[in-house]
Coordinates of C-alpha atoms in Angstrom, one line a residue:
M6 CA -6.3 -6.3 -26.3
N7 CA -4.0 -4.4 -28.7
L8 CA -0.6 -4.4 -27.0
K9 CA 2.2 -1.9 -27.8
P10 CA 5.5 -3.6 -27.4
T11 CA 7.3 -0.4 -26.6
I12 CA 5.4 0.1 -23.3
L13 CA 3.9 -3.3 -22.5
S14 CA 5.5 -6.6 -21.9
V15 CA 3.2 -9.6 -21.7
L16 CA 4.6 -11.8 -19.0
I17 CA 4.7 -15.6 -19.4
F18 CA 5.8 -17.6 -16.4
L19 CA 8.7 -20.1 -16.4
A20 CA 7.9 -23.7 -16.0
P21 CA 7.3 -24.7 -12.3
C22 CA 10.4 -27.0 -12.4
L23 CA 12.5 -23.9 -12.9
V24 CA 10.9 -21.9 -10.1
L25 CA 12.4 -24.1 -7.4
G26 CA 15.8 -22.6 -7.9
Q27 CA 15.0 -19.4 -6.0
A28 CA 15.3 -19.8 -2.2
V29 CA 12.7 -18.1 -0.1
T30 CA 12.8 -17.8 3.6
S31 CA 9.7 -17.0 5.6
F32 CA 8.5 -16.9 9.2
E33 CA 5.4 -16.2 11.1
G34 CA 4.3 -12.7 11.7
I35 CA 1.5 -11.4 13.9
D36 CA -1.4 -13.8 14.2
A37 CA -5.0 -13.1 15.3
S38 CA -4.4 -15.2 18.5
Q39 CA -1.8 -12.6 19.6
V40 CA -4.0 -9.5 19.6
A41 CA -7.1 -8.4 21.5
Q42 CA -10.3 -8.2 19.6
P43 CA -8.9 -9.0 16.1
G44 CA -11.0 -7.9 13.1
F45 CA -11.5 -9.2 9.6
D46 CA -9.9 -6.2 7.9
I47 CA -6.3 -6.4 9.1
D48 CA -4.2 -4.3 6.6
P49 CA -1.0 -6.4 7.0
N50 CA 2.0 -4.2 6.0
G51 CA 5.5 -3.6 7.1
A52 CA 9.0 -2.5 6.2
V53 CA 12.6 -3.7 6.5
G54 CA 15.1 -1.5 8.2
T55 CA 18.8 -1.7 9.0
K56 CA 18.4 -4.2 11.8
Q57 CA 14.8 -5.3 12.1
Y58 CA 11.6 -6.0 10.1
M59 CA 8.6 -4.2 11.5
E60 CA 5.0 -5.3 10.9
W61 CA 1.5 -3.7 11.4
V62 CA -1.9 -5.3 11.6
N63 CA -5.0 -3.5 12.8
T64 CA -4.2 -2.4 15.5
Y65 CA -0.9 -3.8 16.7
Y66 CA 2.7 -3.8 15.7
Q67 CA 5.7 -6.1 16.2
A68 CA 9.3 -6.2 15.0
Y69 CA 11.6 -9.1 14.3
D70 CA 15.4 -9.5 14.1
K71 CA 16.4 -9.8 10.5
T72 CA 18.7 -12.7 11.1
T73 CA 17.1 -14.8 13.9
F74 CA 13.5 -13.6 13.3
A75 CA 13.1 -13.4 17.1
P76 CA 10.4 -10.8 18.1
V77 CA 11.7 -7.6 19.6
W78 CA 8.8 -7.4 22.1
S79 CA 7.4 -10.3 24.1
S80 CA 4.1 -9.7 22.5
P81 CA 2.7 -7.4 19.8
Q82 CA 2.4 -3.8 20.9
N83 CA -0.9 -2.0 21.0
G84 CA -0.9 0.5 18.2
D85 CA -1.7 3.3 20.7
T86 CA 1.5 2.8 22.6
P87 CA 3.8 5.7 21.4
W88 CA 1.0 8.3 21.8
E89 CA -0.2 6.9 25.1
N90 CA 3.3 7.1 26.5
S91 CA 3.6 10.7 25.4
G92 CA 0.1 11.7 26.7
M93 CA -1.5 12.5 23.3
S94 CA -5.0 11.5 24.2
D95 CA -6.5 12.2 20.8
C96 CA -4.3 9.4 19.4
F97 CA -4.9 6.6 21.8
G98 CA -8.0 4.7 22.7
A99 CA -9.4 6.3 19.6
G100 CA -10.1 3.6 17.0
G101 CA -6.7 3.9 15.4
G102 CA -6.9 1.7 12.3
D103 CA -5.4 1.9 8.8
G104 CA -1.9 1.9 10.2
I105 CA 1.3 2.0 8.1
I106 CA 4.9 1.1 8.9
T107 CA 7.6 2.9 6.9
F108 CA 11.4 3.0 7.2
D109 CA 12.7 6.4 6.3
R110 CA 15.8 5.2 4.4
L111 CA 17.4 8.7 4.0
A112 CA 17.4 9.2 7.8
S113 CA 17.4 5.6 9.0
R114 CA 14.3 6.1 11.2
W115 CA 11.1 4.2 11.7
I116 CA 7.7 5.7 11.1
I117 CA 4.3 4.5 12.5
A118 CA 1.4 6.4 11.1
R119 CA -2.3 5.8 11.6
R120 CA -5.7 7.5 11.8
A121 CA -7.6 8.2 15.0
F122 CA -11.2 9.4 15.7
P123 CA -11.5 10.2 19.4
S124 CA -15.1 11.4 19.1
N125 CA -17.8 11.9 16.5
N126 CA -16.8 14.2 13.6
N127 CA -13.3 14.5 15.1
Y128 CA -10.4 13.0 13.2
F129 CA -6.6 13.0 13.6
Y130 CA -3.6 11.7 11.8
C131 CA -1.1 10.3 14.2
V132 CA 2.6 9.9 13.4
A133 CA 5.5 8.5 15.5
V134 CA 9.1 8.8 14.4
S135 CA 11.8 6.7 16.1
S136 CA 14.9 8.3 17.6
T137 CA 17.1 5.4 16.3
D138 CA 17.1 2.7 13.7
D139 CA 17.5 0.0 16.3
L140 CA 14.2 -1.0 17.9
T141 CA 16.0 -3.0 20.6
S142 CA 18.1 0.0 21.8
A143 CA 17.7 1.2 25.4
S144 CA 17.7 4.7 24.0
L145 CA 14.7 4.2 21.7
T146 CA 12.1 6.9 22.0
W147 CA 9.3 8.0 19.7
H148 CA 8.7 11.6 18.6
T149 CA 4.9 11.7 18.4
Y150 CA 2.7 14.0 16.5
E151 CA -1.1 14.4 16.1
F152 CA -2.5 16.4 13.2
S153 CA -6.1 17.5 13.4
L154 CA -7.8 16.6 10.1
D155 CA -11.2 18.2 10.6
P156 CA -10.2 21.6 9.0
V157 CA -9.1 19.9 5.8
L158 CA -11.6 17.1 5.3
G159 CA -14.7 19.3 4.6
T160 CA -18.3 18.5 5.7
N161 CA -21.4 17.3 3.9
S162 CA -24.8 19.1 3.8
R163 CA -25.7 17.6 7.2
G164 CA -22.6 19.1 8.8
D165 CA -20.9 15.7 9.2
V166 CA -17.1 15.6 8.5
Y167 CA -16.1 13.4 5.6
W168 CA -14.5 10.2 6.7
P169 CA -10.7 10.1 6.0
D170 CA -10.4 6.6 4.5
W171 CA -7.4 4.6 3.3
P172 CA -4.6 6.9 4.3
R173 CA -1.4 6.3 2.3
F174 CA 2.0 7.5 3.5
G175 CA 5.2 8.3 1.6
S176 CA 8.7 9.4 2.7
W177 CA 10.4 12.0 0.5
R178 CA 13.3 14.4 0.8
D179 CA 11.4 17.5 1.7
A180 CA 8.4 16.1 3.6
Y181 CA 6.3 13.1 4.6
Y182 CA 3.3 12.9 2.4
V183 CA -0.1 11.4 3.1
S184 CA -3.3 11.1 1.2
F185 CA -6.9 10.4 2.3
D186 CA -10.1 9.4 0.5
L187 CA -13.1 11.5 1.4
Q188 CA -16.1 9.3 2.1
D189 CA -19.6 10.6 2.9
V190 CA -20.8 8.9 6.1
D191 CA -24.4 9.8 5.3
N192 CA -24.3 8.3 1.8
Q193 CA -23.1 4.7 2.2
F194 CA -19.5 6.0 2.6
M195 CA -19.3 6.9 -1.1
N196 CA -16.0 8.4 -2.2
I197 CA -16.5 12.0 -3.1
G198 CA -12.9 13.3 -3.3
V199 CA -9.4 13.2 -2.0
V200 CA -7.0 15.2 0.2
A201 CA -3.2 15.2 0.1
C202 CA -1.0 16.7 2.8
A203 CA 2.7 17.4 3.3
L204 CA 4.1 16.9 6.9
D205 CA 7.1 18.6 8.3
R206 CA 9.7 15.8 8.0
S207 CA 12.7 18.0 9.0
N208 CA 11.3 19.0 12.4
M209 CA 9.6 15.6 13.0
L210 CA 12.9 13.8 12.7
N211 CA 14.4 15.9 15.4
G212 CA 11.4 15.8 17.8
A213 CA 10.8 19.5 17.3
T214 CA 7.4 21.2 16.8
A215 CA 6.1 20.4 13.4
R216 CA 5.0 23.3 11.2
P217 CA 1.3 23.2 10.1
M218 CA 0.7 20.6 7.5
Q219 CA 0.0 21.8 4.0
C220 CA -3.0 20.2 2.3
F221 CA -4.9 20.3 -1.0
S222 CA -8.1 18.7 -2.0
N223 CA -9.7 17.5 -5.2
P224 CA -12.4 18.7 -5.9
N225 CA -11.5 22.1 -4.6
P226 CA -13.5 23.4 -2.8
I227 CA -14.8 20.2 -1.2
P228 CA -18.5 20.0 -2.0
L229 CA -21.4 19.8 0.5
T230 CA -23.1 17.3 -1.7
G231 CA -20.4 15.1 -3.4
T232 CA -20.8 12.9 -6.4
L233 CA -19.1 9.6 -7.1
Y234 CA -15.3 10.3 -7.4
L235 CA -13.4 8.0 -9.8
A236 CA -9.8 9.1 -9.2
H237 CA -9.6 8.1 -5.5
S238 CA -6.9 6.4 -3.4
L239 CA -3.8 8.4 -4.2
I240 CA -0.4 6.6 -3.6
P241 CA 2.5 8.9 -2.7
A242 CA 6.0 8.0 -3.9
D243 CA 8.1 6.5 -1.2
V244 CA 11.9 6.4 -1.5
D245 CA 13.1 2.9 -1.8
S246 CA 16.8 3.4 -1.9
T247 CA 19.4 5.3 0.2
T248 CA 20.0 7.7 -2.7
A249 CA 17.8 10.7 -2.2
P250 CA 15.7 12.4 -4.9
P251 CA 17.6 15.3 -6.5
S252 CA 17.3 18.5 -4.5
G253 CA 14.1 20.3 -5.2
R254 CA 12.5 17.2 -6.7
H255 CA 8.7 17.4 -6.5
E256 CA 6.7 14.6 -4.9
Y257 CA 4.4 12.6 -7.1
F258 CA 1.2 10.6 -6.4
L259 CA -0.5 8.1 -8.7
S260 CA -4.2 7.1 -8.7
I261 CA -6.5 5.0 -10.8
Q262 CA -9.0 6.6 -13.1
N263 CA -12.0 4.2 -12.8
P264 CA -14.4 3.6 -15.7
P265 CA -17.2 6.3 -15.8
A266 CA -19.8 4.2 -13.8
D267 CA -22.3 4.6 -16.7
G268 CA -23.5 1.0 -16.5
K269 CA -21.8 0.0 -19.7
T270 CA -18.1 0.9 -19.7
L271 CA -15.8 -1.7 -18.2
T272 CA -12.4 -0.4 -19.0
S273 CA -10.1 2.6 -18.6
T274 CA -7.0 3.8 -20.3
K275 CA -5.9 6.4 -17.8
L276 CA -4.0 6.8 -14.6
N277 CA -3.8 10.1 -12.7
L278 CA -0.5 11.7 -11.9
W279 CA -0.4 14.3 -9.1
N280 CA 2.5 16.7 -8.7
F281 CA 2.9 18.1 -5.2
H282 CA 5.4 20.9 -4.7
V283 CA 5.7 22.0 -1.1
N284 CA 7.2 25.4 -0.1
W285 CA 7.8 25.5 3.7
S286 CA 9.0 29.1 3.7
T287 CA 6.1 30.5 1.7
P288 CA 3.2 28.0 1.9
S289 CA 1.2 30.1 -0.6
L290 CA 3.6 29.0 -3.3
S291 CA 3.0 25.3 -2.7
T292 CA 1.1 23.6 -5.5
F293 CA -0.8 20.4 -6.3
V294 CA -1.5 19.7 -9.9
K295 CA -3.3 16.8 -11.6
S296 CA -2.5 15.4 -15.0
Q297 CA -3.2 12.1 -16.7
L298 CA -1.2 9.2 -18.2
T299 CA -2.4 7.0 -21.0
V300 CA -1.9 3.3 -20.4
T301 CA -2.9 0.1 -22.1
S302 CA -6.6 -0.5 -21.5
Y303 CA -7.5 -2.3 -18.2
E304 CA -10.6 -3.5 -16.4
P305 CA -10.3 -3.0 -12.6
G306 CA -10.3 -6.3 -10.7
C307 CA -13.7 -7.7 -10.0
Y308 CA -15.3 -4.6 -11.6
D309 CA -19.1 -4.6 -11.3
L310 CA -21.0 -2.4 -13.7
L311 CA -24.0 -2.0 -11.4
Q312 CA -22.1 -1.7 -8.1
T313 CA -18.7 -0.1 -8.9
S314 CA -17.5 -0.1 -5.3
N315 CA -18.2 -3.9 -5.0
T316 CA -15.0 -5.7 -6.0
F317 CA -15.8 -9.1 -4.5
C318 CA -15.1 -12.0 -7.0
V319 CA -12.0 -13.9 -5.9
N320 CA -12.7 -17.6 -5.7
E321 CA -11.8 -19.9 -2.9
P322 CA -12.4 -23.7 -2.9
S323 CA -15.3 -23.1 -0.4
S324 CA -16.9 -20.4 -2.6
K325 CA -19.1 -22.8 -4.5
T326 CA -20.8 -23.9 -1.2
T327 CA -20.6 -20.7 0.9
G328 CA -21.2 -18.1 -1.8
N329 CA -18.4 -16.1 -0.2
Y330 CA -16.0 -14.4 -2.6
V331 CA -12.9 -12.4 -1.5
D332 CA -12.5 -8.7 -2.1
S333 CA -9.8 -8.0 -4.7
V334 CA -9.8 -4.2 -3.9
G335 CA -9.5 -3.8 -7.6
D336 CA -10.9 -0.2 -7.8
R337 CA -7.6 1.4 -6.9
L338 CA -3.8 1.3 -7.4
M339 CA -2.1 -0.5 -4.5
P340 CA 0.8 0.7 -2.4
R341 CA 3.6 1.2 -2.7
L342 CA 4.6 3.7 -5.4
A343 CA 8.3 2.7 -5.0
Y344 CA 10.8 5.3 -6.1
H345 CA 14.4 4.5 -6.9
N346 CA 17.1 7.0 -7.9
F347 CA 19.7 5.1 -10.0
G348 CA 21.7 8.3 -10.8
T349 CA 21.3 8.0 -14.6
Y350 CA 17.6 7.8 -14.3
E351 CA 14.7 7.9 -11.8
S352 CA 12.2 5.1 -11.6
F353 CA 8.7 4.8 -10.1
L354 CA 6.9 1.4 -9.8
I355 CA 3.3 0.7 -8.9
S356 CA 0.8 -2.2 -9.3
Q357 CA -2.9 -2.9 -9.3
T358 CA -5.3 -5.8 -9.7
V359 CA -7.0 -6.2 -13.1
Q360 CA -9.3 -8.6 -14.9
V361 CA -7.5 -11.1 -17.0
G362 CA -10.4 -13.6 -17.5
T363 CA -12.7 -13.3 -20.5
G364 CA -16.4 -13.9 -20.8
T365 CA -17.9 -15.1 -17.5
N366 CA -14.4 -15.9 -16.1
Q367 CA -13.6 -13.2 -13.6
Q368 CA -10.0 -14.2 -13.0
T369 CA -7.7 -11.4 -11.9
G370 CA -4.0 -10.7 -12.4
I371 CA -1.4 -8.1 -11.6
R372 CA -0.8 -5.1 -13.8
W373 CA 2.4 -3.1 -13.1
Y374 CA 3.7 0.2 -14.4
E375 CA 7.2 1.7 -14.5
L376 CA 7.4 5.5 -14.8
R377 CA 10.7 7.3 -15.6
G378 CA 11.8 10.9 -16.0
S379 CA 13.8 13.6 -14.3
A380 CA 10.9 16.1 -14.8
S381 CA 7.3 14.9 -14.7
P382 CA 7.6 11.1 -15.0
T383 CA 6.0 9.4 -17.9
L384 CA 5.1 5.8 -18.6
F385 CA 8.2 3.8 -19.6
Q386 CA 6.9 0.2 -19.6
S387 CA 4.2 -2.0 -18.1
G388 CA 3.0 -5.5 -18.1
T389 CA 0.5 -8.0 -16.7
V390 CA 1.5 -10.8 -14.3
N391 CA -0.7 -13.8 -15.1
N392 CA -0.6 -17.5 -16.0
G393 CA -3.3 -20.0 -16.8
T394 CA -7.1 -19.4 -16.7
T395 CA -8.0 -20.3 -13.1
L396 CA -5.7 -18.7 -10.5
Y397 CA -6.7 -15.3 -9.1
R398 CA -3.8 -13.0 -8.3
F399 CA -4.7 -9.9 -6.2
M400 CA -3.6 -7.5 -3.5
P401 CA -0.2 -6.7 -4.9
S402 CA 2.8 -4.6 -3.7
I403 CA 5.8 -4.0 -5.9
A404 CA 9.5 -2.8 -5.4
Q405 CA 12.8 -3.1 -7.2
D406 CA 16.4 -3.8 -6.0
K407 CA 19.6 -1.8 -6.7
V408 CA 20.1 -3.5 -10.1
A409 CA 16.5 -2.9 -11.2
N410 CA 15.1 -6.4 -10.6
A411 CA 11.4 -6.0 -9.9
A412 CA 9.4 -8.1 -7.4
V413 CA 5.7 -8.0 -6.8
G414 CA 4.1 -9.9 -4.0
Y415 CA 0.4 -10.8 -3.9
S416 CA -2.3 -13.2 -2.7
A417 CA -3.3 -16.1 -4.9
S418 CA -6.5 -18.2 -4.8
S419 CA -8.9 -20.2 -7.0
S420 CA -11.7 -22.7 -6.9
S421 CA -9.1 -25.4 -6.2
V422 CA -6.3 -23.5 -4.5
H423 CA -6.7 -22.1 -1.0
P424 CA -5.6 -18.4 -0.6
G425 CA -1.8 -18.3 -0.3
I426 CA 1.1 -15.9 -0.7
R427 CA 3.2 -15.7 -3.8
A428 CA 5.6 -13.3 -5.6
A429 CA 7.0 -12.9 -9.1
Y430 CA 10.3 -11.3 -10.2
W431 CA 12.0 -10.1 -13.4
S432 CA 14.6 -7.7 -14.7
L433 CA 13.1 -4.3 -15.7
P434 CA 16.0 -3.2 -18.0
N435 CA 16.3 -6.6 -19.7
K436 CA 12.5 -7.3 -19.8
T437 CA 13.0 -10.9 -18.8
V438 CA 10.2 -13.4 -18.3
P439 CA 9.1 -13.3 -14.7
T440 CA 9.4 -16.2 -12.4
E441 CA 6.6 -17.0 -9.8
I442 CA 7.6 -18.2 -6.4
T443 CA 5.6 -19.4 -3.4
I444 CA 6.1 -17.7 0.0
K445 CA 3.3 -19.6 1.8
S446 CA 1.0 -22.2 0.3
G447 CA -2.6 -21.8 1.0
I448 CA -4.0 -24.1 3.7
A449 CA -7.6 -23.0 4.3
D450 CA -10.3 -20.4 3.4
Q451 CA -11.9 -17.3 4.8
E452 CA -15.5 -18.4 4.6
N453 CA -17.2 -15.8 6.8
S454 CA -16.1 -12.5 5.3
A455 CA -15.2 -11.0 1.9
H456 CA -12.7 -8.6 3.5
W457 CA -9.1 -9.5 2.7
G458 CA -6.5 -7.2 4.1
D459 CA -6.9 -4.1 2.0
Y460 CA -3.2 -3.8 1.3
T461 CA 0.2 -5.5 1.7
S462 CA 3.8 -4.3 1.3
M463 CA 7.0 -5.2 -0.6
T464 CA 10.2 -3.4 0.5
V465 CA 13.9 -3.8 -0.2
D466 CA 16.7 -4.2 2.5
P467 CA 18.5 -0.8 2.9
I468 CA 21.7 -2.6 3.8
D469 CA 22.4 -4.7 0.8
G470 CA 19.9 -3.1 -1.6
C471 CA 19.0 -6.6 -2.8
T472 CA 16.8 -8.6 -0.4
F473 CA 13.1 -8.3 -0.9
W474 CA 10.8 -8.5 2.1
Y475 CA 7.1 -9.1 1.8
V476 CA 4.2 -9.6 4.3
N477 CA 0.7 -10.8 3.6
Q478 CA -2.0 -12.9 5.3
Y479 CA -3.2 -16.5 5.1
F480 CA -5.5 -18.9 7.0
P481 CA -4.1 -22.0 9.0
T482 CA -7.7 -23.3 9.3
S483 CA -10.9 -22.2 7.6
E484 CA -12.4 -19.2 9.2
I485 CA -16.1 -20.0 9.8
G486 CA -19.0 -18.7 11.8
S487 CA -17.9 -15.8 14.1
S488 CA -14.3 -17.0 14.4
I489 CA -11.4 -14.8 13.4
N490 CA -8.2 -16.8 13.0
W491 CA -5.9 -15.2 10.3
D492 CA -2.2 -15.5 10.4
T493 CA 0.4 -13.4 8.7
R494 CA 3.7 -14.5 7.0
I495 CA 6.8 -12.5 6.3
G496 CA 9.0 -13.8 3.5
H497 CA 12.3 -12.6 2.0
F498 CA 14.5 -13.6 -0.9
K499 CA 17.4 -12.2 -2.9
L500 CA 18.1 -12.7 -6.6
S501 CA 21.5 -14.0 -7.8
T502 CA 21.9 -11.1 -10.2
C503 CA 22.0 -8.6 -7.3
H504 CA 25.1 -8.6 -5.1

């Protein structure tokens, strides 16, 4: 690989004896034993707010006091609860997975967002906005919204609506933004395109009637017979500080540009940058424009030339006997696209899982990118988090604190290390060598399924602007047969250079 020092820093980890200096506190999040009918694909994610940390797993949520870690509710809440309480029948009892927890830092409000499909060919996006930042307040209510997706998803040649997969949510100054992958239910759920929408944040914060969402698709128009789409899984920028984007600042999305699926090309040198300008007064003036960024060559994690949607290659100690390998979800960028306005510059951070092994070694590592710019952002620097030749690092999520220390959390596993939860941190301005820390050591394997989460989340405390909070999954005992026994762990740490 030919590395350009001006944009890429190759990261070499400090010796393990130096890692111990960073204190990490962690506590148990939602576990499978606490929810009814837990599944394999749990999508653990969450956000830190002013007073609590709130977590989602499919399809429940819970919140925890930031100091005592005591749960807010006696047991995890069914993900349908806000909409059921408000009588929105299309958004409860309706298969509401792919949930996302966001804390709107500019308004100090909580957001729960998820998909629902109350009947065949009938899809909704459901959003609940809290009335307060304190989830223990007696005055807490949820402003609930249900947006019909059918008019914007398109249909295939059989008349079936495309499946709105992997919705991603971002909080911005002028709107809430969400993206969906379009999958053909009659063609093995193949990705055929994307849809991006702006939701009326201003009215939703006040519990008022939301104006119609504004949506764009790519391709446009959405085809009746779609072909394999290689730029899927858009990640909208999400404000990660209490300083708003400048007035009139457009929202941006990033997505991968997968290799061309030609049976011979393993690598890509492109990312897709999507510029979404919403005009609520004159919707016809809203725009959604795609461009591309050139980056150092990468091979998506666990990329398979013959089955490009198959990203299963992560080793566990049990893999050599079970033949089960974990999904790295390497065919896309991973949330979040964390935006930070430092005043003198604006920074966007994102990460993905890439191949770092050579030859027959399929080891994966974490690639990260920082974009900067007051106009259309451009690549400022990037690097790859990796060490050694055996440990697989995958399922990342990245953020930065108020002095531009970056931290990326991820899962880590190998043929001799049970899947656990780790993170690495470094200074973006000083390009320091990253330090890897352990949030939860692996204990056991997932032996009966390749599915592993789908995504995680790293966020920064809005009160001190320094403390990183990260949630991911692990296994207390090996999951075998028909058992489902995952646990989640929430960890937080603060770097000495941030105060």
